[in-house]
mmCIF file of C-alpha atoms in Angstrom:
data_model
loop_
_atom_site.group_PDB
_atom_site.id
_atom_site.type_symbol
_atom_site.label_atom_id
_atom_site.label_comp_id
_atom_site.label_asym_id
_atom_site.label_seq_id
_atom_site.Cartn_x
_atom_site.Cartn_y
_atom_site.Cartn_z
ATOM 1 C CA MET A 1 -56.109 103.286 -97.155
ATOM 2 C CA LYS A 2 -54.920 99.724 -95.925
ATOM 3 C CA LYS A 3 -52.359 100.074 -93.205
ATOM 4 C CA TYR A 4 -49.600 97.402 -93.350
ATOM 5 C CA ASN A 5 -48.054 95.724 -90.111
ATOM 6 C CA PHE A 6 -44.246 96.116 -90.272
ATOM 7 C CA ASP A 7 -43.947 95.172 -86.685
ATOM 8 C CA GLU A 8 -44.749 91.495 -86.956
ATOM 9 C CA ILE A 9 -42.668 88.668 -86.353
ATOM 10 C CA ILE A 10 -42.582 85.992 -88.651
ATOM 11 C CA GLU A 11 -41.141 82.654 -88.096
ATOM 12 C CA ARG A 12 -38.975 81.626 -90.980
ATOM 13 C CA ARG A 13 -37.346 78.710 -89.848
ATOM 14 C CA ASN A 14 -38.283 75.276 -91.595
ATOM 15 C CA THR A 15 -38.938 77.040 -94.741
ATOM 16 C CA ASN A 16 -35.845 76.023 -96.515
ATOM 17 C CA ALA A 17 -34.629 79.816 -96.036
ATOM 18 C CA LEU A 18 -31.145 80.872 -96.538
ATOM 19 C CA ASN A 19 -31.627 83.387 -93.857
ATOM 20 C CA THR A 20 -32.226 80.840 -91.218
ATOM 21 C CA ASP A 21 -30.712 77.375 -92.587
ATOM 22 C CA GLY A 22 -28.004 78.505 -94.789
ATOM 23 C CA PHE A 23 -25.844 81.015 -92.734
ATOM 24 C CA ARG A 24 -23.363 78.476 -91.761
ATOM 25 C CA GLU A 25 -22.371 77.957 -95.532
ATOM 26 C CA TYR A 26 -22.704 81.277 -96.851
ATOM 27 C CA ILE A 27 -20.985 83.359 -93.875
ATOM 28 C CA PHE A 28 -18.737 80.962 -92.988
ATOM 29 C CA HIS A 29 -18.154 78.279 -95.198
ATOM 30 C CA ALA A 30 -18.903 75.708 -93.018
ATOM 31 C CA GLY A 31 -21.577 72.926 -91.908
ATOM 32 C CA LEU A 32 -23.427 72.023 -89.012
ATOM 33 C CA GLU A 33 -20.172 70.806 -87.413
ATOM 34 C CA LYS A 34 -19.844 74.712 -86.571
ATOM 35 C CA VAL A 35 -21.531 75.391 -83.440
ATOM 36 C CA PHE A 36 -21.895 78.353 -81.513
ATOM 37 C CA PRO A 37 -22.637 79.362 -77.823
ATOM 38 C CA PHE A 38 -26.342 80.104 -79.371
ATOM 39 C CA GLU A 39 -28.924 77.729 -80.545
ATOM 40 C CA ASP A 40 -29.786 78.719 -84.148
ATOM 41 C CA GLU A 41 -33.304 79.977 -83.290
ATOM 42 C CA GLU A 42 -31.710 82.579 -80.685
ATOM 43 C CA PHE A 43 -29.644 84.524 -83.427
ATOM 44 C CA ILE A 44 -30.701 87.862 -84.400
ATOM 45 C CA ARG A 45 -30.354 87.827 -88.308
ATOM 46 C CA MET A 46 -28.795 90.851 -89.777
ATOM 47 C CA TRP A 47 -27.134 89.526 -92.728
ATOM 48 C CA VAL A 48 -28.542 88.394 -96.005
ATOM 49 C CA ALA A 49 -30.355 90.681 -98.402
ATOM 50 C CA ASP A 50 -34.097 89.675 -97.920
ATOM 51 C CA MET A 51 -36.375 91.166 -95.527
ATOM 52 C CA GLU A 52 -38.129 89.915 -92.434
ATOM 53 C CA PHE A 53 -41.506 91.693 -93.361
ATOM 54 C CA ALA A 54 -44.211 89.665 -95.191
ATOM 55 C CA THR A 55 -44.625 89.847 -99.094
ATOM 56 C CA PRO A 56 -47.537 92.284 -99.901
ATOM 57 C CA LEU A 57 -50.888 90.383 -99.490
ATOM 58 C CA GLU A 58 -51.840 91.293 -102.862
ATOM 59 C CA ILE A 59 -48.987 89.563 -104.195
ATOM 60 C CA CYS A 60 -49.883 86.428 -101.999
ATOM 61 C CA GLU A 61 -53.409 86.699 -103.543
ATOM 62 C CA ALA A 62 -52.183 86.631 -107.323
ATOM 63 C CA ILE A 63 -50.001 83.624 -106.505
ATOM 64 C CA ARG A 64 -53.289 82.024 -104.847
ATOM 65 C CA GLU A 65 -55.173 83.040 -108.041
ATOM 66 C CA ARG A 66 -52.541 81.397 -110.070
ATOM 67 C CA VAL A 67 -52.389 78.192 -108.127
ATOM 68 C CA ASP A 68 -56.275 77.788 -108.197
ATOM 69 C CA ARG A 69 -55.932 77.089 -112.212
ATOM 70 C CA ARG A 70 -54.042 74.104 -110.756
ATOM 71 C CA ILE A 71 -51.573 73.565 -113.799
ATOM 72 C CA PHE A 72 -48.051 74.607 -113.842
ATOM 73 C CA GLY A 73 -46.824 73.332 -116.959
ATOM 74 C CA TYR A 74 -43.832 75.294 -118.780
ATOM 75 C CA SER A 75 -44.044 78.910 -118.480
ATOM 76 C CA MET A 76 -42.609 82.047 -120.064
ATOM 77 C CA ILE A 77 -43.806 85.464 -120.066
ATOM 78 C CA THR A 78 -45.936 86.141 -123.449
ATOM 79 C CA ASP A 79 -48.718 88.363 -121.766
ATOM 80 C CA PRO A 80 -48.209 91.951 -122.768
ATOM 81 C CA GLY A 81 -49.890 92.872 -119.684
ATOM 82 C CA TYR A 82 -46.483 92.084 -117.939
ATOM 83 C CA TYR A 83 -44.547 94.357 -120.020
ATOM 84 C CA LYS A 84 -47.077 97.305 -119.840
ATOM 85 C CA ALA A 85 -47.141 96.927 -115.894
ATOM 86 C CA LEU A 86 -43.381 97.018 -115.775
ATOM 87 C CA MET A 87 -43.503 100.016 -117.976
ATOM 88 C CA ASN A 88 -46.174 102.101 -116.385
ATOM 89 C CA TRP A 89 -44.273 101.178 -113.191
ATOM 90 C CA CYS A 90 -40.998 102.816 -114.863
ATOM 91 C CA THR A 91 -42.619 105.762 -116.459
ATOM 92 C CA LYS A 92 -44.472 106.690 -113.278
ATOM 93 C CA ARG A 93 -41.877 106.523 -110.730
ATOM 94 C CA TYR A 94 -39.026 107.401 -112.701
ATOM 95 C CA ASP A 95 -40.082 108.878 -115.911
ATOM 96 C CA TRP A 96 -37.981 106.259 -117.931
ATOM 97 C CA SER A 97 -39.055 104.090 -120.620
ATOM 98 C CA PHE A 98 -37.564 101.455 -122.800
ATOM 99 C CA LYS A 99 -38.402 99.345 -125.815
ATOM 100 C CA LYS A 100 -40.485 96.214 -125.368
ATOM 101 C CA GLU A 101 -38.022 94.025 -127.515
ATOM 102 C CA GLU A 102 -35.065 95.237 -124.953
ATOM 103 C CA LEU A 103 -36.681 93.064 -122.101
ATOM 104 C CA VAL A 104 -35.416 89.563 -121.572
ATOM 105 C CA PHE A 105 -35.521 87.574 -118.090
ATOM 106 C CA SER A 106 -33.263 85.804 -116.107
ATOM 107 C CA PRO A 107 -33.837 84.058 -112.881
ATOM 108 C CA GLY A 108 -31.942 86.756 -111.167
ATOM 109 C CA VAL A 109 -29.464 89.744 -111.436
ATOM 110 C CA ILE A 110 -26.605 87.286 -110.510
ATOM 111 C CA PRO A 111 -27.387 84.411 -113.041
ATOM 112 C CA ALA A 112 -27.554 87.196 -115.830
ATOM 113 C CA LEU A 113 -24.347 88.681 -114.531
ATOM 114 C CA TYR A 114 -22.533 85.326 -114.852
ATOM 115 C CA GLN A 115 -24.250 85.066 -118.570
ATOM 116 C CA LEU A 116 -23.284 88.350 -119.661
ATOM 117 C CA LEU A 117 -19.854 88.325 -118.746
ATOM 118 C CA GLU A 118 -19.381 84.737 -120.280
ATOM 119 C CA ASP A 119 -20.724 86.584 -123.547
ATOM 120 C CA LEU A 120 -18.572 89.708 -123.467
ATOM 121 C CA VAL A 121 -15.199 88.953 -121.890
ATOM 122 C CA GLU A 122 -12.670 86.864 -123.002
ATOM 123 C CA LYS A 123 -10.299 85.016 -120.755
ATOM 124 C CA ASP A 124 -7.410 87.230 -121.129
ATOM 125 C CA GLU A 125 -9.902 90.519 -120.765
ATOM 126 C CA LYS A 126 -10.766 92.545 -117.558
ATOM 127 C CA VAL A 127 -13.802 93.710 -115.927
ATOM 128 C CA LEU A 128 -14.012 96.976 -113.823
ATOM 129 C CA THR A 129 -16.019 97.692 -110.705
ATOM 130 C CA MET A 130 -16.081 99.992 -108.021
ATOM 131 C CA THR A 131 -15.486 98.860 -104.358
ATOM 132 C CA PRO A 132 -16.519 98.287 -101.806
ATOM 133 C CA ALA A 133 -18.686 96.047 -104.339
ATOM 134 C CA TYR A 134 -21.105 93.201 -103.665
ATOM 135 C CA GLY A 135 -19.262 89.744 -103.540
ATOM 136 C CA TYR A 136 -20.975 88.081 -106.561
ATOM 137 C CA PHE A 137 -19.539 90.776 -108.949
ATOM 138 C CA GLY A 138 -16.127 89.361 -107.998
ATOM 139 C CA HIS A 139 -17.515 85.643 -108.160
ATOM 140 C CA ALA A 140 -18.899 86.278 -111.499
ATOM 141 C CA ALA A 141 -15.609 87.540 -112.944
ATOM 142 C CA GLU A 142 -13.719 84.732 -111.155
ATOM 143 C CA TYR A 143 -16.080 82.111 -112.804
ATOM 144 C CA ASN A 144 -15.464 83.565 -116.351
ATOM 145 C CA HIS A 145 -11.735 83.715 -115.704
ATOM 146 C CA ALA A 146 -11.703 87.471 -116.140
ATOM 147 C CA ALA A 147 -9.379 89.608 -114.017
ATOM 148 C CA LEU A 148 -11.174 92.060 -112.069
ATOM 149 C CA VAL A 149 -9.817 95.598 -111.751
ATOM 150 C CA CYS A 150 -11.190 97.529 -108.719
ATOM 151 C CA THR A 151 -11.331 101.351 -108.714
ATOM 152 C CA GLU A 152 -11.927 102.247 -104.848
ATOM 153 C CA LEU A 153 -14.842 104.809 -103.921
ATOM 154 C CA LYS A 154 -13.566 107.633 -101.752
ATOM 155 C CA ASN A 155 -14.916 107.880 -97.947
ATOM 156 C CA ASN A 156 -15.829 110.802 -96.439
ATOM 157 C CA HIS A 157 -17.317 110.141 -92.973
ATOM 158 C CA GLY A 158 -19.646 107.497 -94.517
ATOM 159 C CA TYR A 159 -20.452 109.447 -97.442
ATOM 160 C CA PHE A 160 -18.966 107.821 -100.723
ATOM 161 C CA THR A 161 -17.894 109.341 -103.886
ATOM 162 C CA ILE A 162 -16.546 108.062 -106.925
ATOM 163 C CA ASP A 163 -12.764 108.802 -107.737
ATOM 164 C CA PHE A 164 -13.164 109.538 -111.243
ATOM 165 C CA ASP A 165 -9.505 110.185 -112.149
ATOM 166 C CA ASP A 166 -8.581 106.473 -110.584
ATOM 167 C CA PHE A 167 -11.913 105.342 -112.180
ATOM 168 C CA GLU A 168 -10.719 106.580 -115.887
ATOM 169 C CA ARG A 169 -7.062 105.539 -115.453
ATOM 170 C CA LYS A 170 -8.326 101.955 -114.880
ATOM 171 C CA ALA A 171 -11.148 102.411 -117.696
ATOM 172 C CA ALA A 172 -8.457 103.328 -120.296
ATOM 173 C CA ASP A 173 -6.838 99.719 -119.875
ATOM 174 C CA SER A 174 -7.277 98.557 -123.416
ATOM 175 C CA LYS A 175 -7.870 94.974 -121.709
ATOM 176 C CA VAL A 176 -11.131 96.225 -119.863
ATOM 177 C CA LYS A 177 -14.409 95.636 -121.556
ATOM 178 C CA VAL A 178 -17.055 95.654 -119.117
ATOM 179 C CA LEU A 179 -17.794 97.847 -116.165
ATOM 180 C CA ILE A 180 -19.961 96.430 -113.613
ATOM 181 C CA PHE A 181 -21.969 99.239 -111.908
ATOM 182 C CA CYS A 182 -24.272 99.580 -109.177
ATOM 183 C CA ASN A 183 -27.034 102.194 -109.139
ATOM 184 C CA PRO A 184 -27.969 102.803 -106.114
ATOM 185 C CA HIS A 185 -24.956 101.356 -104.813
ATOM 186 C CA ASN A 186 -24.622 98.327 -102.734
ATOM 187 C CA PRO A 187 -23.304 98.179 -100.083
ATOM 188 C CA THR A 188 -22.872 101.994 -99.430
ATOM 189 C CA GLY A 189 -26.400 102.855 -100.192
ATOM 190 C CA ARG A 190 -25.295 105.960 -102.401
ATOM 191 C CA ILE A 191 -27.872 107.251 -104.958
ATOM 192 C CA TRP A 192 -25.380 108.558 -107.636
ATOM 193 C CA THR A 193 -26.513 111.983 -108.775
ATOM 194 C CA LYS A 194 -27.069 112.960 -112.402
ATOM 195 C CA GLU A 195 -23.889 114.660 -112.532
ATOM 196 C CA GLU A 196 -22.029 111.478 -111.489
ATOM 197 C CA LEU A 197 -23.980 109.314 -113.797
ATOM 198 C CA LYS A 198 -23.122 111.507 -116.763
ATOM 199 C CA ARG A 199 -19.384 111.438 -115.890
ATOM 200 C CA VAL A 200 -19.518 107.636 -115.647
ATOM 201 C CA ALA A 201 -21.490 107.516 -119.181
ATOM 202 C CA GLU A 202 -18.774 109.914 -120.662
ATOM 203 C CA ILE A 203 -15.801 107.720 -119.702
ATOM 204 C CA VAL A 204 -17.769 104.629 -120.463
ATOM 205 C CA LYS A 205 -18.489 105.893 -124.118
ATOM 206 C CA LYS A 206 -14.879 107.263 -124.464
ATOM 207 C CA TYR A 207 -13.409 103.769 -123.825
ATOM 208 C CA LYS A 208 -16.287 102.121 -125.564
ATOM 209 C CA LEU A 209 -16.801 99.583 -122.646
ATOM 210 C CA TRP A 210 -19.867 97.558 -121.749
ATOM 211 C CA ILE A 211 -21.839 98.899 -118.911
ATOM 212 C CA ILE A 212 -23.827 96.281 -116.942
ATOM 213 C CA SER A 213 -26.016 98.348 -114.363
ATOM 214 C CA ASP A 214 -27.437 96.558 -111.659
ATOM 215 C CA GLU A 215 -30.380 98.520 -110.392
ATOM 216 C CA ILE A 216 -32.198 96.116 -108.341
ATOM 217 C CA HIS A 217 -32.380 98.500 -105.502
ATOM 218 C CA CYS A 218 -33.696 101.227 -107.265
ATOM 219 C CA ASP A 219 -37.427 101.293 -105.423
ATOM 220 C CA LEU A 220 -35.765 101.319 -102.009
ATOM 221 C CA VAL A 221 -34.687 104.941 -101.828
ATOM 222 C CA ARG A 222 -35.307 107.205 -98.917
ATOM 223 C CA GLN A 223 -38.372 109.459 -98.969
ATOM 224 C CA GLY A 224 -37.675 112.614 -100.611
ATOM 225 C CA LEU A 225 -35.023 111.356 -102.807
ATOM 226 C CA GLN A 226 -34.991 110.323 -106.325
ATOM 227 C CA TYR A 227 -32.987 107.708 -108.288
ATOM 228 C CA THR A 228 -32.339 108.347 -112.005
ATOM 229 C CA PRO A 229 -31.863 105.143 -114.070
ATOM 230 C CA MET A 230 -28.666 104.961 -116.201
ATOM 231 C CA GLY A 231 -31.190 104.501 -119.240
ATOM 232 C CA LYS A 232 -31.983 107.807 -118.987
ATOM 233 C CA ILE A 233 -28.554 109.368 -119.209
ATOM 234 C CA MET A 234 -27.474 106.762 -122.001
ATOM 235 C CA PRO A 235 -30.606 106.800 -124.161
ATOM 236 C CA ARG A 236 -29.015 105.791 -127.163
ATOM 237 C CA TYR A 237 -25.924 103.910 -125.905
ATOM 238 C CA GLN A 238 -25.909 100.322 -127.354
ATOM 239 C CA LYS A 239 -23.363 98.671 -124.960
ATOM 240 C CA LEU A 240 -25.879 99.365 -121.728
ATOM 241 C CA VAL A 241 -27.541 96.378 -119.866
ATOM 242 C CA ILE A 242 -29.773 97.166 -116.781
ATOM 243 C CA CYS A 243 -30.776 94.662 -114.487
ATOM 244 C CA ILE A 244 -34.137 95.429 -112.347
ATOM 245 C CA SER A 245 -36.597 93.327 -110.570
ATOM 246 C CA ALA A 246 -39.389 93.506 -108.183
ATOM 247 C CA SER A 247 -37.824 90.881 -106.048
ATOM 248 C CA LYS A 248 -35.667 93.010 -103.685
ATOM 249 C CA THR A 249 -38.554 95.577 -103.278
ATOM 250 C CA PHE A 250 -41.170 93.269 -102.313
ATOM 251 C CA ASN A 251 -39.364 90.348 -100.493
ATOM 252 C CA MET A 252 -39.735 87.802 -103.011
ATOM 253 C CA ALA A 253 -36.218 86.757 -104.216
ATOM 254 C CA GLY A 254 -36.893 83.129 -103.809
ATOM 255 C CA LEU A 255 -39.567 83.281 -106.630
ATOM 256 C CA MET A 256 -36.334 84.081 -108.886
ATOM 257 C CA LEU A 257 -37.248 86.426 -111.690
ATOM 258 C CA SER A 258 -35.429 89.541 -112.787
ATOM 259 C CA ASN A 259 -35.971 91.936 -115.832
ATOM 260 C CA ILE A 260 -32.797 92.086 -117.760
ATOM 261 C CA LEU A 261 -32.695 94.911 -120.383
ATOM 262 C CA ILE A 262 -30.499 94.674 -123.410
ATOM 263 C CA ARG A 263 -30.062 97.365 -125.983
ATOM 264 C CA ASP A 264 -27.858 95.735 -128.470
ATOM 265 C CA ARG A 265 -29.964 93.356 -130.628
ATOM 266 C CA LYS A 266 -26.913 90.772 -131.297
ATOM 267 C CA GLU A 267 -26.162 90.642 -127.303
ATOM 268 C CA ARG A 268 -29.758 90.129 -126.706
ATOM 269 C CA GLU A 269 -30.014 87.577 -129.133
ATOM 270 C CA LYS A 270 -26.957 85.648 -127.799
ATOM 271 C CA PHE A 271 -28.076 85.921 -124.242
ATOM 272 C CA VAL A 272 -31.246 84.420 -125.046
ATOM 273 C CA SER A 273 -30.066 81.818 -127.095
ATOM 274 C CA ARG A 274 -27.472 80.460 -124.241
ATOM 275 C CA ASP A 275 -30.008 80.828 -121.745
ATOM 276 C CA LYS A 276 -29.548 77.898 -119.320
ATOM 277 C CA ILE A 277 -33.323 77.772 -118.631
ATOM 278 C CA ALA A 278 -34.342 77.984 -121.922
ATOM 279 C CA ARG A 279 -36.610 81.293 -121.423
ATOM 280 C CA PHE A 280 -38.796 79.029 -118.844
ATOM 281 C CA LEU A 281 -39.745 80.802 -116.015
ATOM 282 C CA ASN A 282 -41.779 79.821 -112.909
ATOM 283 C CA PRO A 283 -45.545 80.468 -113.465
ATOM 284 C CA LEU A 284 -46.059 81.923 -109.943
ATOM 285 C CA SER A 285 -43.212 84.412 -110.320
ATOM 286 C CA ILE A 286 -44.861 85.643 -113.342
ATOM 287 C CA ALA A 287 -48.209 86.186 -111.258
ATOM 288 C CA ALA A 288 -46.486 87.738 -108.249
ATOM 289 C CA HIS A 289 -44.270 90.233 -110.205
ATOM 290 C CA LYS A 290 -47.105 91.304 -112.290
ATOM 291 C CA ALA A 291 -49.137 92.027 -109.020
ATOM 292 C CA ALA A 292 -46.148 94.005 -107.591
ATOM 293 C CA TYR A 293 -45.962 96.314 -110.400
ATOM 294 C CA GLU A 294 -49.634 97.105 -110.697
ATOM 295 C CA GLU A 295 -51.034 96.717 -107.051
ATOM 296 C CA CYS A 296 -48.486 97.331 -104.461
ATOM 297 C CA ASN A 297 -47.506 100.838 -104.748
ATOM 298 C CA GLU A 298 -49.130 101.897 -101.169
ATOM 299 C CA TRP A 299 -47.167 99.081 -99.584
ATOM 300 C CA LEU A 300 -43.860 100.186 -100.914
ATOM 301 C CA GLU A 301 -44.867 103.782 -99.671
ATOM 302 C CA GLN A 302 -45.535 102.702 -96.244
ATOM 303 C CA LEU A 303 -42.432 100.425 -96.214
ATOM 304 C CA LYS A 304 -40.303 103.482 -96.969
ATOM 305 C CA THR A 305 -41.785 105.116 -94.250
ATOM 306 C CA TYR A 306 -41.228 102.332 -91.935
ATOM 307 C CA MET A 307 -37.337 101.875 -93.329
ATOM 308 C CA ASP A 308 -36.529 105.595 -92.817
ATOM 309 C CA ALA A 309 -37.637 105.275 -89.097
ATOM 310 C CA ASN A 310 -35.184 102.136 -88.719
ATOM 311 C CA PHE A 311 -32.350 104.043 -90.053
ATOM 312 C CA ARG A 312 -32.889 106.889 -87.914
ATOM 313 C CA TYR A 313 -33.203 104.761 -84.829
ATOM 314 C CA VAL A 314 -29.995 103.092 -85.593
ATOM 315 C CA LYS A 315 -28.186 106.206 -86.200
ATOM 316 C CA GLU A 316 -29.392 107.772 -82.819
ATOM 317 C CA TYR A 317 -28.263 104.409 -81.016
ATOM 318 C CA LEU A 318 -24.862 104.299 -82.525
ATOM 319 C CA ASP A 319 -24.541 108.157 -82.014
ATOM 320 C CA LYS A 320 -25.240 107.516 -78.125
ATOM 321 C CA PHE A 321 -23.776 104.115 -77.349
ATOM 322 C CA LEU A 322 -21.020 103.534 -79.961
ATOM 323 C CA PRO A 323 -19.968 106.893 -81.232
ATOM 324 C CA GLU A 324 -16.616 105.303 -82.608
ATOM 325 C CA ALA A 325 -18.648 103.630 -85.200
ATOM 326 C CA VAL A 326 -18.950 105.768 -88.431
ATOM 327 C CA PHE A 327 -22.230 105.711 -90.033
ATOM 328 C CA SER A 328 -24.145 107.659 -92.183
ATOM 329 C CA ILE A 329 -27.933 106.999 -93.248
ATOM 330 C CA PRO A 330 -27.854 105.694 -96.764
ATOM 331 C CA GLN A 331 -29.847 107.531 -99.436
ATOM 332 C CA ALA A 332 -31.043 104.006 -100.771
ATOM 333 C CA THR A 333 -31.254 100.385 -99.883
ATOM 334 C CA TYR A 334 -32.468 98.704 -96.528
ATOM 335 C CA LEU A 335 -28.773 97.924 -95.713
ATOM 336 C CA ALA A 336 -26.433 99.846 -92.892
ATOM 337 C CA TRP A 337 -22.953 100.197 -94.278
ATOM 338 C CA ILE A 338 -20.936 100.911 -90.679
ATOM 339 C CA ASP A 339 -17.107 101.329 -90.201
ATOM 340 C CA MET A 340 -16.673 99.629 -86.841
ATOM 341 C CA SER A 341 -12.814 99.601 -87.037
ATOM 342 C CA ARG A 342 -12.566 101.892 -84.194
ATOM 343 C CA CYS A 343 -14.841 100.066 -82.106
ATOM 344 C CA LEU A 344 -13.115 96.769 -82.178
ATOM 345 C CA PRO A 345 -9.441 97.779 -83.624
ATOM 346 C CA GLU A 346 -8.128 94.226 -82.539
ATOM 347 C CA VAL A 347 -10.892 92.219 -84.343
ATOM 348 C CA ARG A 348 -10.451 91.423 -87.903
ATOM 349 C CA ASP A 349 -13.263 88.958 -88.614
ATOM 350 C CA PHE A 350 -16.398 90.737 -87.505
ATOM 351 C CA PRO A 351 -19.106 88.456 -88.676
ATOM 352 C CA SER A 352 -17.381 85.476 -86.174
ATOM 353 C CA PHE A 353 -17.144 87.991 -83.610
ATOM 354 C CA PHE A 354 -20.504 89.028 -83.665
ATOM 355 C CA ALA A 355 -21.951 85.450 -84.153
ATOM 356 C CA TYR A 356 -20.048 84.162 -81.379
ATOM 357 C CA ASN A 357 -20.053 87.061 -78.958
ATOM 358 C CA ALA A 358 -23.535 88.639 -79.489
ATOM 359 C CA GLY A 359 -25.545 85.992 -81.134
ATOM 360 C CA VAL A 360 -25.822 88.306 -84.076
ATOM 361 C CA LEU A 361 -25.554 87.397 -87.740
ATOM 362 C CA LEU A 362 -24.146 90.135 -90.145
ATOM 363 C CA GLU A 363 -21.848 90.537 -93.239
ATOM 364 C CA GLY A 364 -18.931 92.748 -93.482
ATOM 365 C CA GLY A 365 -15.155 92.678 -94.578
ATOM 366 C CA ASN A 366 -13.117 91.693 -97.548
ATOM 367 C CA SER A 367 -13.678 88.265 -97.321
ATOM 368 C CA LEU A 368 -17.677 88.640 -98.234
ATOM 369 C CA PHE A 369 -17.182 91.959 -100.196
ATOM 370 C CA VAL A 370 -15.053 93.173 -103.051
ATOM 371 C CA GLY A 371 -12.198 95.276 -101.587
ATOM 372 C CA ASN A 372 -12.258 98.538 -99.588
ATOM 373 C CA ALA A 373 -14.461 96.808 -96.985
ATOM 374 C CA GLU A 374 -12.010 96.114 -94.268
ATOM 375 C CA GLY A 375 -13.334 96.985 -90.574
ATOM 376 C CA TYR A 376 -17.097 97.497 -92.100
ATOM 377 C CA ILE A 377 -20.101 95.369 -91.361
ATOM 378 C CA ARG A 378 -23.242 95.614 -93.624
ATOM 379 C CA LEU A 379 -26.644 95.400 -91.469
ATOM 380 C CA ASN A 380 -29.865 94.236 -92.647
ATOM 381 C CA LEU A 381 -32.643 96.838 -91.376
ATOM 382 C CA ALA A 382 -35.445 95.237 -93.142
ATOM 383 C CA MET A 383 -36.921 93.853 -90.129
ATOM 384 C CA PRO A 384 -39.275 94.855 -87.108
ATOM 385 C CA ARG A 385 -37.589 97.470 -85.068
ATOM 386 C CA SER A 386 -38.018 95.464 -81.957
ATOM 387 C CA VAL A 387 -35.488 92.757 -83.318
ATOM 388 C CA ILE A 388 -33.169 95.593 -84.368
ATOM 389 C CA LYS A 389 -33.106 96.861 -80.773
ATOM 390 C CA THR A 390 -32.358 93.583 -79.405
ATOM 391 C CA GLY A 391 -29.485 93.231 -82.114
ATOM 392 C CA LEU A 392 -27.892 96.555 -81.232
ATOM 393 C CA GLU A 393 -27.913 95.953 -77.568
ATOM 394 C CA ARG A 394 -26.198 92.621 -78.214
ATOM 395 C CA MET A 395 -23.691 94.157 -79.936
ATOM 396 C CA TYR A 396 -22.946 96.942 -77.883
ATOM 397 C CA HIS A 397 -22.610 94.663 -74.851
ATOM 398 C CA ALA A 398 -20.349 92.363 -76.863
ATOM 399 C CA ILE A 399 -17.833 95.264 -77.535
ATOM 400 C CA GLN A 400 -18.088 96.524 -74.123
ATOM 401 C CA ASN A 401 -17.271 93.064 -72.553
ATOM 402 C CA TYR A 402 -14.670 92.736 -75.341
ATOM 403 C CA ASN A 403 -12.693 95.815 -74.486
ATOM 404 C CA ARG A 404 -13.087 95.675 -70.716
ATOM 405 C CA SER A 405 -11.630 92.298 -70.789
ATOM 406 C CA ASN A 406 -8.698 93.448 -73.113
ATOM 407 C CA GLU A 407 -7.987 96.469 -70.637
ATOM 408 C CA LYS A 408 -6.935 93.983 -67.885
#
């Protein structure tokens, strides 16, 4: 069995990476005029949701083989082998299948979400989601001039559940036409149980809502746990759209390819006809994603083992050094959602605080997420453990120094 090295530190600067070169604009809405007590190369980067791990060698080799063909003309997925690879992946891992004609493509889940809301929601209508939510759920609604209605998840010491009474109350609004659902949930990391999914489905059906289910984190679950696709819960519901990709799983978000499963024929045809890239895809992305589904199962299993240990390390560190932090190891994703409000009760802008005082880049709060996120940070843990160790130590010392100075 091949052993993969997740402790390797890879230099990403000067690769046009958002992670290293775009943090000022994304987190702080600023340019190079924004300076910190740390040089850019000194930052511990625990923010954007891509990995610090090398993309599997099998994928890199598939890209090299495609490069060796030496022509990169207009490309789209016509090879039935891609559908077969994806279907085998879903069948073996999730006991779930879908019809080939339901499969269309987008450069990413977010571009698809923008297009779907443009298709499905009129300007005086509303979109429903559960908060805290990924920021682009709100951005997509805003872009399409649709009001965003939020139902807050209930929080029990870091374990989040759906407030079904409030959810149904919001869903019953005749102006609400679409539910943007996240399964597994970002940022809390919940894997919704079959019972929870069935209750969501019942409410969606009752009020005849469209449901767009972002399931891009579905492969990134803790060992021993299982995610259930919404497609299994709603096998015949036509107003269901499911968004998945190998991009998050195998660290190739920059290759820009997502699988969008649209049940309804009319909406599928509309989505394709209004596709801004005219169905063309990057030929290297096609090769990479097919290889991921066909050849990278063992890499993923070793990744999950490493990530489980990363989460245990963070939990043990916080319990020992920052017991005021409220954190429960998530069931899925590689993201830690941590309530820091009792550690720094006077601080409102955690991304700025930790950037200036610890040299750690992270996301958090209602400015970067949709509601119900005040006092929280999100830490990306998909990186070598040595980097996480340094980041946590810096954060701890920054908190200690700040609290000591405020006691004087």
